[in-house]
XYZ file of C-alpha atoms in Angstrom:
496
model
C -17.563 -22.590 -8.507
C -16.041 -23.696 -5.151
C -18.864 -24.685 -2.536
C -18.624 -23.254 0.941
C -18.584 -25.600 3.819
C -18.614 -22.732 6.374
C -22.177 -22.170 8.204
C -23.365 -19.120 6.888
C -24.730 -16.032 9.022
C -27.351 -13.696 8.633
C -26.678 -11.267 6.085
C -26.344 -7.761 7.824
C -28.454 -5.761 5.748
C -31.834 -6.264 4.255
C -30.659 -6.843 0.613
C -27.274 -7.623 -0.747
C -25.092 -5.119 -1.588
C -21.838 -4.943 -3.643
C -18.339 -5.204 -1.768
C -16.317 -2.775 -2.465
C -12.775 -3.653 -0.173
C -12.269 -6.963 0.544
C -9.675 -8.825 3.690
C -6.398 -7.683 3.586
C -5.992 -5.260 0.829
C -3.274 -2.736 1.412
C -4.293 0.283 3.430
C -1.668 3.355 3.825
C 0.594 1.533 6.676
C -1.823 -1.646 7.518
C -4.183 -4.348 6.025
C -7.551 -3.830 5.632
C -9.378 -6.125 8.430
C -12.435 -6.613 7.613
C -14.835 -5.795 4.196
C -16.453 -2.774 3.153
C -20.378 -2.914 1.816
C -21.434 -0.123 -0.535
C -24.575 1.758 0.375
C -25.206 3.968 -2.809
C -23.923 7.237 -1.132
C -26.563 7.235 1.393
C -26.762 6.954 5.523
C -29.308 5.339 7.770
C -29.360 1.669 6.439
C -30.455 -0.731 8.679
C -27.851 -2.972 10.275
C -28.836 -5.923 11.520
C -26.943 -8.637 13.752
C -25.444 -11.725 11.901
C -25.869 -14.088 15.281
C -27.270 -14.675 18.655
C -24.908 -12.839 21.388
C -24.116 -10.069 23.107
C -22.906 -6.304 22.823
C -19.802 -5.913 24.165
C -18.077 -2.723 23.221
C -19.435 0.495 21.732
C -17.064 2.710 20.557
C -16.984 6.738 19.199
C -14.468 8.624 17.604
C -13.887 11.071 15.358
C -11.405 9.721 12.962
C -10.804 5.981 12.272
C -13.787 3.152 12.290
C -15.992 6.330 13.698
C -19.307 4.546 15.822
C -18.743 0.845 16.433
C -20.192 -2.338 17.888
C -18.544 -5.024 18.520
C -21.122 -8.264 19.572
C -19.785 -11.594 20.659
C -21.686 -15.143 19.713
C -21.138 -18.285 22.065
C -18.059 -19.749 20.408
C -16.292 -16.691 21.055
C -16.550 -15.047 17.675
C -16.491 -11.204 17.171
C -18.670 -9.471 14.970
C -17.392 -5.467 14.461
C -20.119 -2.992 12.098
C -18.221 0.321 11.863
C -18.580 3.933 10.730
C -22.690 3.922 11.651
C -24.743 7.018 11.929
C -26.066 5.841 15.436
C -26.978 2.890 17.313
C -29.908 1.323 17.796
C -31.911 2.607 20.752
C -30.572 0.946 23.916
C -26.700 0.916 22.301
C -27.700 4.719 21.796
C -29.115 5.778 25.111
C -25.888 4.095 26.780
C -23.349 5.774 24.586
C -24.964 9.393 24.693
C -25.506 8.832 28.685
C -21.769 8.585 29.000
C -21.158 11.264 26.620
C -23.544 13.567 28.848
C -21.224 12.105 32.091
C -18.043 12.497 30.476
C -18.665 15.688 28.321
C -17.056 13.669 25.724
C -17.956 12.678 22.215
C -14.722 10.018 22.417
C -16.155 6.814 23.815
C -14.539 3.087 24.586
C -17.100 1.343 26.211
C -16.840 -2.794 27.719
C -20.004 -3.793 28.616
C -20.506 -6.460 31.298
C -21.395 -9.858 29.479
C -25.123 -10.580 29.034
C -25.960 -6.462 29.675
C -27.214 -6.291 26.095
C -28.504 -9.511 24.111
C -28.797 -9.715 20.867
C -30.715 -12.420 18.585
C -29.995 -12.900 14.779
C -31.668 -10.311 12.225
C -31.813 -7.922 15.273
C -31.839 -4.258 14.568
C -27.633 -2.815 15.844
C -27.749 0.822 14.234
C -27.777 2.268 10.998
C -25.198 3.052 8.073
C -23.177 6.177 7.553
C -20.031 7.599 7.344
C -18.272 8.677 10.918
C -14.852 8.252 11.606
C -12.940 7.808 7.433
C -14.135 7.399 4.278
C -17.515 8.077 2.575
C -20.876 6.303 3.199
C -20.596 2.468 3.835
C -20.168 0.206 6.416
C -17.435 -1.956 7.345
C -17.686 -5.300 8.496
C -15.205 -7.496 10.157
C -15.235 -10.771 11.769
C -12.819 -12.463 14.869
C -11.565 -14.882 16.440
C -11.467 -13.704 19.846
C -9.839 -10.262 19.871
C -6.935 -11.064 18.375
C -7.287 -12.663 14.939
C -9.393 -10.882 12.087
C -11.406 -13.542 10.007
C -11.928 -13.141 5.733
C -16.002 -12.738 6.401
C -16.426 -13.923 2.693
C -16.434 -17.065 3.896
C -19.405 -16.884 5.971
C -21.661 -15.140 3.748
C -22.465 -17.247 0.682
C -21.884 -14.362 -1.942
C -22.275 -15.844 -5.210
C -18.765 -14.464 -7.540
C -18.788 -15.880 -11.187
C -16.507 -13.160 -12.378
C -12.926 -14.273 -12.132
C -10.020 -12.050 -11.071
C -7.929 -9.336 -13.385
C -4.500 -9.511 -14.197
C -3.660 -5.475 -14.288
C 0.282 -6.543 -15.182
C 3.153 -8.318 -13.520
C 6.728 -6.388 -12.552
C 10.060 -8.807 -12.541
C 11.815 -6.983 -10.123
C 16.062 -7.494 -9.278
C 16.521 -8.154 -5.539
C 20.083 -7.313 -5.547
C 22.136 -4.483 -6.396
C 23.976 -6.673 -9.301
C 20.832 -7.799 -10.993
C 19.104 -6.966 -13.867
C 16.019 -7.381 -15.826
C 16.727 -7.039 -20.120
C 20.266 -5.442 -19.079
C 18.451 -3.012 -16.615
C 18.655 -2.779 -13.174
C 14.541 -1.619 -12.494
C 11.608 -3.401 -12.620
C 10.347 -4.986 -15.836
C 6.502 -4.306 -16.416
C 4.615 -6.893 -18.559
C 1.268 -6.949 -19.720
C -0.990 -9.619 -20.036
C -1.522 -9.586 -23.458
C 1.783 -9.063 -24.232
C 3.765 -11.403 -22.701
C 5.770 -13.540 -24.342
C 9.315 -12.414 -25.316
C 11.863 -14.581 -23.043
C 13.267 -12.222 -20.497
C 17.204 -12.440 -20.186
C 17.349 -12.093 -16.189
C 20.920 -11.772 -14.566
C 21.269 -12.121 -10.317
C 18.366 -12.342 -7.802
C 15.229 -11.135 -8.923
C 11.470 -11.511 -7.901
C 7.695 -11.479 -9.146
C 5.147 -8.724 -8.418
C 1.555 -8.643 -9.548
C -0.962 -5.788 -10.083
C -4.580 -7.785 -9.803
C -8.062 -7.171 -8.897
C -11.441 -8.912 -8.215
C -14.833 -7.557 -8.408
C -16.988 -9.725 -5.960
C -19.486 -10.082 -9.066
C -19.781 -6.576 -9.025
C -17.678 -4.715 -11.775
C -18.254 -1.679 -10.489
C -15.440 -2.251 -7.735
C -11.629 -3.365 -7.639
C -11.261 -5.238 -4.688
C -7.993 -7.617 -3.805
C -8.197 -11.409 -4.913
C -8.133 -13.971 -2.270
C -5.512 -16.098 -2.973
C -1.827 -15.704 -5.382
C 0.448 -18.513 -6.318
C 3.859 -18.588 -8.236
C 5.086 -21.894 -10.190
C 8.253 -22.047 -11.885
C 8.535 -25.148 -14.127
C 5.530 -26.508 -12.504
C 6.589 -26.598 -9.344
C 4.771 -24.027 -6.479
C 7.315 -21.734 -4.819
C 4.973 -19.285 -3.439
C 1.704 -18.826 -2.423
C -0.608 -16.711 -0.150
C -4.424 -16.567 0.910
C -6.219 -13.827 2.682
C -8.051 -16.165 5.261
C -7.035 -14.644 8.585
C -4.690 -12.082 10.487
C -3.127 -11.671 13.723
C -3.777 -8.419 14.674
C -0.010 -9.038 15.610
C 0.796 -8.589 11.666
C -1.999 -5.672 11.359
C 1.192 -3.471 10.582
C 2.981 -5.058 7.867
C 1.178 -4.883 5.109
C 4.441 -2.402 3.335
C 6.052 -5.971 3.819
C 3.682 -7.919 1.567
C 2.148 -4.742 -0.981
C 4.852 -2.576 -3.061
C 2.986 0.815 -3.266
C 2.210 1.714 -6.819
C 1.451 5.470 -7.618
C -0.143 7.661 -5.313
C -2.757 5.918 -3.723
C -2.884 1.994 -1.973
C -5.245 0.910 -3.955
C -2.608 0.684 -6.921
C -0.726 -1.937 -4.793
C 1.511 -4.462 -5.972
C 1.771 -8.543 -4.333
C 4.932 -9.554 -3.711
C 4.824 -12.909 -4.553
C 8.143 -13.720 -2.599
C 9.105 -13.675 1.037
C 8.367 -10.103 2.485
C 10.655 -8.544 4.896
C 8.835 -9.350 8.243
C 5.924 -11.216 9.009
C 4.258 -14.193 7.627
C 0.661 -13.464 6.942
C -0.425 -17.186 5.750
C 1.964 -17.245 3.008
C 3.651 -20.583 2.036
C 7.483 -20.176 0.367
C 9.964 -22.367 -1.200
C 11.655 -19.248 -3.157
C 13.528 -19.279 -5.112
C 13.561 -22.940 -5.576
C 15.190 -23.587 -8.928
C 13.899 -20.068 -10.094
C 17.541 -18.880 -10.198
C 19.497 -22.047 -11.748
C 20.805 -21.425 -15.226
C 18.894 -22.037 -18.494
C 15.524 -21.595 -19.673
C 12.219 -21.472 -17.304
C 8.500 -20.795 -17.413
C 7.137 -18.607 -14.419
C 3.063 -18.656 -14.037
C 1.144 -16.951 -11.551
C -2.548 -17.593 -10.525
C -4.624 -15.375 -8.614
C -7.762 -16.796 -7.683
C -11.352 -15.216 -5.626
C -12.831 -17.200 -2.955
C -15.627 -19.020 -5.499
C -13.214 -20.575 -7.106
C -12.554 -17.773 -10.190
C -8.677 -17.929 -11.191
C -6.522 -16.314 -13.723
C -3.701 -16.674 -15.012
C -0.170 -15.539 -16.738
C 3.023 -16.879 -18.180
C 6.604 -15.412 -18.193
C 9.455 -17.283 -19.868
C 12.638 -15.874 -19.038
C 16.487 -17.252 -19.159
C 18.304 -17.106 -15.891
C 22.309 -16.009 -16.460
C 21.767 -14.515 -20.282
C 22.307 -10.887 -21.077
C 19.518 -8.805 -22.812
C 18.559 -5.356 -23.599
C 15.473 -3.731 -23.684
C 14.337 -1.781 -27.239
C 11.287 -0.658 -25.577
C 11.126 2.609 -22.822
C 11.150 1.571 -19.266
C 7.768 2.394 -16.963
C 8.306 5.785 -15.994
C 7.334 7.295 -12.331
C 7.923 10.603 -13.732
C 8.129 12.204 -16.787
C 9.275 15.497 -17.028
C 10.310 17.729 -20.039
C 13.492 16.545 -20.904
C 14.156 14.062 -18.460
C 12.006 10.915 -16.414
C 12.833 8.791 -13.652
C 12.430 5.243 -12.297
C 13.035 3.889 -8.697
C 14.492 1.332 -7.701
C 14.882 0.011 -4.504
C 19.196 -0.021 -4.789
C 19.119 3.569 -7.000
C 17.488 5.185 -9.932
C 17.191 5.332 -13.330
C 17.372 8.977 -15.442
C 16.157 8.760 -18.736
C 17.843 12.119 -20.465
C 16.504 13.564 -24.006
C 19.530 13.736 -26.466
C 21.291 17.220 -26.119
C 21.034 17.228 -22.218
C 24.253 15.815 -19.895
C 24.603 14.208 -16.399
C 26.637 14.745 -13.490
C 26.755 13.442 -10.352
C 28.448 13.849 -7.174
C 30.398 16.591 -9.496
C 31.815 13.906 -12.312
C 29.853 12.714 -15.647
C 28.038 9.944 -16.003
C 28.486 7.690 -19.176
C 25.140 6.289 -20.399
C 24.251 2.446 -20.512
C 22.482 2.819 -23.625
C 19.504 3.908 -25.084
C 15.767 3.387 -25.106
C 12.021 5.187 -25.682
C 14.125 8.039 -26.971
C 16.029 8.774 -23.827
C 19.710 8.131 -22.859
C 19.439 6.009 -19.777
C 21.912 6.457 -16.454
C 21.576 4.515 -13.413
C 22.641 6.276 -10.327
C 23.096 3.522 -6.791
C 24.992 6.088 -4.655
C 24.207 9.210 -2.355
C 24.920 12.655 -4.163
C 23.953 15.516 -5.883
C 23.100 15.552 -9.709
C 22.401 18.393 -12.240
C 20.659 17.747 -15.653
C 21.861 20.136 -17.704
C 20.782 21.737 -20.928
C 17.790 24.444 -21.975
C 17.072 24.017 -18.587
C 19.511 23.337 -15.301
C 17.418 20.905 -13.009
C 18.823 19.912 -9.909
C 18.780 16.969 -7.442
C 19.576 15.468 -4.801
C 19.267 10.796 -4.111
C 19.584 9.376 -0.646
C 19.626 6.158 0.594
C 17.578 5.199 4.080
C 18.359 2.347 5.825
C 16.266 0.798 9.157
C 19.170 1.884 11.410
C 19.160 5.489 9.857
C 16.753 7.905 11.865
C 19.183 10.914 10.547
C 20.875 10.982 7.144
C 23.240 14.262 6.196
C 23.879 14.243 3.055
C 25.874 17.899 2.915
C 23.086 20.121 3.308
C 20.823 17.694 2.624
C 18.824 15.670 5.518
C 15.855 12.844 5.851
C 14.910 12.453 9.279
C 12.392 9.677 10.680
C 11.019 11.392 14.156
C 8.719 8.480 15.119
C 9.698 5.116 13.517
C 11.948 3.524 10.927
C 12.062 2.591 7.365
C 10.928 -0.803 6.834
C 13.712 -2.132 4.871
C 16.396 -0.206 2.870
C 15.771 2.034 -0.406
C 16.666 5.428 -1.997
C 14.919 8.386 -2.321
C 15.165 11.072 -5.094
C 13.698 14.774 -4.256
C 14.044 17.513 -6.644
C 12.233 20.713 -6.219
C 9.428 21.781 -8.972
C 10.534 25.254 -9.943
C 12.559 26.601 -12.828
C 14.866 28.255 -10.919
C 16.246 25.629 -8.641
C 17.431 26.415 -4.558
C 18.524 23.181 -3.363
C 21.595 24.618 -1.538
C 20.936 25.844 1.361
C 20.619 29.692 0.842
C 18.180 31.640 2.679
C 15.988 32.517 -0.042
C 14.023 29.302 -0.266
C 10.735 29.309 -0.007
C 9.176 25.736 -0.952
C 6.112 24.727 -1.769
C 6.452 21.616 -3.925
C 8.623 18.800 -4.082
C 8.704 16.007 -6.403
C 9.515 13.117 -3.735
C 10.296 9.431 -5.283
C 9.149 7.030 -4.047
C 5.944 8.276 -4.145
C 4.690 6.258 -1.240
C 8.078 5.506 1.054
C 8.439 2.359 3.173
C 8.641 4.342 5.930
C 6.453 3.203 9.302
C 6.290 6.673 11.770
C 6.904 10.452 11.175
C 9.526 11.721 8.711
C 10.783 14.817 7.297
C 13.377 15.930 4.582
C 14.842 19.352 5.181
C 17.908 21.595 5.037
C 21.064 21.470 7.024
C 21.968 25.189 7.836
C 25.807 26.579 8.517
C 24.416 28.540 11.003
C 21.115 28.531 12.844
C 18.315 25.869 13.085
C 17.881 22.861 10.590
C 15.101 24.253 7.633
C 12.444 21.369 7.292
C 11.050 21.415 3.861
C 8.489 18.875 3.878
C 6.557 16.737 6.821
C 4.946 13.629 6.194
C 2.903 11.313 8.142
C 1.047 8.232 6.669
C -1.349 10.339 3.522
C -0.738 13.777 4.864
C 2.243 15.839 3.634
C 3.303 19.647 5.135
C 5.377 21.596 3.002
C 7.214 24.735 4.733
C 9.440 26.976 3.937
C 11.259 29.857 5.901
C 9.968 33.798 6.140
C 11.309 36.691 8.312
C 8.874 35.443 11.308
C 10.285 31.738 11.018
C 8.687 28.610 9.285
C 5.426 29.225 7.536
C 3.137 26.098 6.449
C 1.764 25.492 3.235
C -0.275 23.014 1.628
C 1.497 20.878 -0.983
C 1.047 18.154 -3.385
C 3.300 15.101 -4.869
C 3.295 14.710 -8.441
């Protein structure tokens, strides 16, 4: 177990209490800036301060970190408790004083230095759950105001449960690579890795982990991720500090897995924007000819590591027996993304077109024929049942894509880097082309989670009369709409 060499502060509650998000896991559209402490599902634990200093911001809102103090130490430090049920009596009687002058619940208050001091183990407020999330309270530490600070370091938790290896995804990086003769992702379990991989073109590592913070109760993110290939270290990251300048980019370093951030994969090669610690010779020799041996460590901040192998052969041609990872599976067909296209699995006795022509199959796997589509168009599965839909590709530079009828537009922001999406409607009886009698109210939308920063929606273009959107989306929340003799009409939707 490592030992700590940081001087510890006061622990901010009167007993400790298990961590349940840790620095820098993937939030929605940011990193996660601080840690969250659990307190068992109730409010009103006391919250005391971790150092001498002084209060200098108090801050209400609705949504977000809800109540907050920030206090300030003599080396310039910044110590932030969020989502409390109230402050502690003078931080109280100054915030609801304003509130009473402003007729405002919204407060951001500075307070002039030395106005409120503050000695270690001194009463700040008490737990809750204003602003997001249920009850807990978040904790973050700074340098300054502009750098967030992993606040493990400081507080001598004691971790003798190493990390967990969920599975690792070889991923192609280029629209001629491949994984086992596929274009997708390969997933690999821990257990069962072994089997060389036969990789062709760029590719790249991604890893599904998770730490508990000797609690097993909670997945939290690991501290620290490295890549070696043939011994040597290509890659590696640790979650030790952020520049609030880089608060945004966590799409850049996570791949979103499923439906919620939690499910978040590493990318253990260089993101697309931003540097966030990391350290990269990649590729190295990873993409020279022959034979290697890729292992990747993931480590907590005591020291805790595991660890997995992946042989592969770089320039050999493969194919995969077993059935791809899925993102869908519906009856008769399923569907894997990929950021240059998509793969359709299709049960025998069904056919593909596309863009109007046939598709020939690359082969076979899991029981499904298996097409891979890396173009705009239309497509129509065809059999027992006609299913219908529709893949785009966004770009950063395209705000407005037409695709015939067929639109995605971002209203506030920009995709992150480039990728397709796939959108088919979820009703037997598809209307996908534009005719007045749609009336949507669920889409299946792939990716689940887009890399999209901003506003976007995907909608109908119309011959005649106003564009029909068919589904708003903006960070979690999605609108679905459709169209009704008094104009749009909202309803609530869901991604599957």
């Amino acid at each position: 177990m490592r030992i700590l060499t940081f001087f510890l502060i006061f622990y901010p509650l009167k007993s400790e209490a298990p961590v349940t998000s840790t620095f820098m896991e993937a939030r929605s559209l940011h990193f996660h800036t601080g840690i969250d402490f659990s307190t068992g599902g109730r409010c009103g634990l006391p919250v005391y301060s971790p150092v001498d200093g002084y209060v200098v911001r108090l801050k209400v809102s609705y949504i977000g970190m809800g109540k907050a103090v920030y206090i300030q130490d003599s080396a310039q430090k910044v110590y932030v408790f969020a989502h409390l049920d109230e402050f502690a009596g003078p931080l109280d009687s100054i915030v609801k004083a304003q509130q009473l002058k402003t007729r405002e619940y919204t407060q951001d208050l500075w307070l002039e230095h030395g106005r409120i001091a503050l000695r270690k183990g001194e009463l700040v407020g008490y737990s809750g759950k204003s602003g997001y999330g249920p009850p807990h309270l978040h904790f973050e530490m700074r340098r300054g105001f502009d750098v967030a600070l992993n606040p493990l370091f400081y507080l001598g938790i004691r971790d003798s449960i190493p990390p967990e290896i969920k599975f690792i995804d070889v991923v192609p990086l280029s629209p001629e690579s491949s994984i086992d003769g596929l274009p997708i992702p390969r997933r690999l379990r821990p257990k069962k890795v072994g089997d060389v991989l036969h990789i062709q073109g760029k590719f790249g590592i991604e890893i599904s982990a998770v730490d508990y913070v000797n609690d097993r109760s909670y997945e939290t993110a690991p501290y620290s991720f490295k890549l070696l290939v043939d011994g040597d270290t290509l890659f590696s990251v640790r979650f030790d500090s952020l520049n609030f300048r880089e608060f945004g980019l966590s799409r850049s370093l996570y791949r979103p897995e499923g439906s919620h951030y939690s499910r978040a994969l590493v990318r253990l090669y260089p993101p697309r924007g931003g540097a966030m610690g990391l350290e990269s010779r990649w590729p190295g020799k990873a993409y020279m000819p022959g034979y290697h041996r890729a292992i990747v460590v993931v480590s907590d901040l005591a020291g805790n590591e595991r660890s997995v192998s992946v042989p592969y052969r770089m320039g050999s041609s493969g194919w995969r027996t077993d059935e791809p990872h899925w993102d869908i599976v519906r009856d008769g067909f399923a569907v894997r993304m990929s950021d240059f296209g998509c793969l359709l699995g299709v049960t025998p006795g069904r056919t593909l077109t596309f863009n109007g022509q046939p598709v020939a199959p690359l082969g076979e796997a899991g029981g499904y024929r298996l097409f891979f589509l890396g173009e705009q168009g239309r497509g129509v599965i065809s059999g027992s049942q006609r299913r219908e839909f529709l893949l785009a590709r966004v770009t950063p530079d395209s705000f407005f894509l037409p695709l015939k009828d067929f639109y995605l537009k971002a209203s506030e922001g920009t995709a992150l880097y480039s990728f397709y999406i796939f959108v088919m409607e979820q009703e037997d009886s598809l209307r996908l082309s534009g005719y007045s009698g749609i009336a949507t109210r669920s889409l299946t939308l792939l990716p689940l989670r887009p890399p999209l920063r901003g506003r976007f929606e995907i909608g109908m273009r119309r011959e005649s009369g106003r564009d029909m959107c068919l589904v708003r989306i903006h960070g979690e929340k999605a609108e679905f709409r459709g169209n009704s003799a008094k104009g749009y009409s909202e309803d609530l939707g869901t991604f599957v």
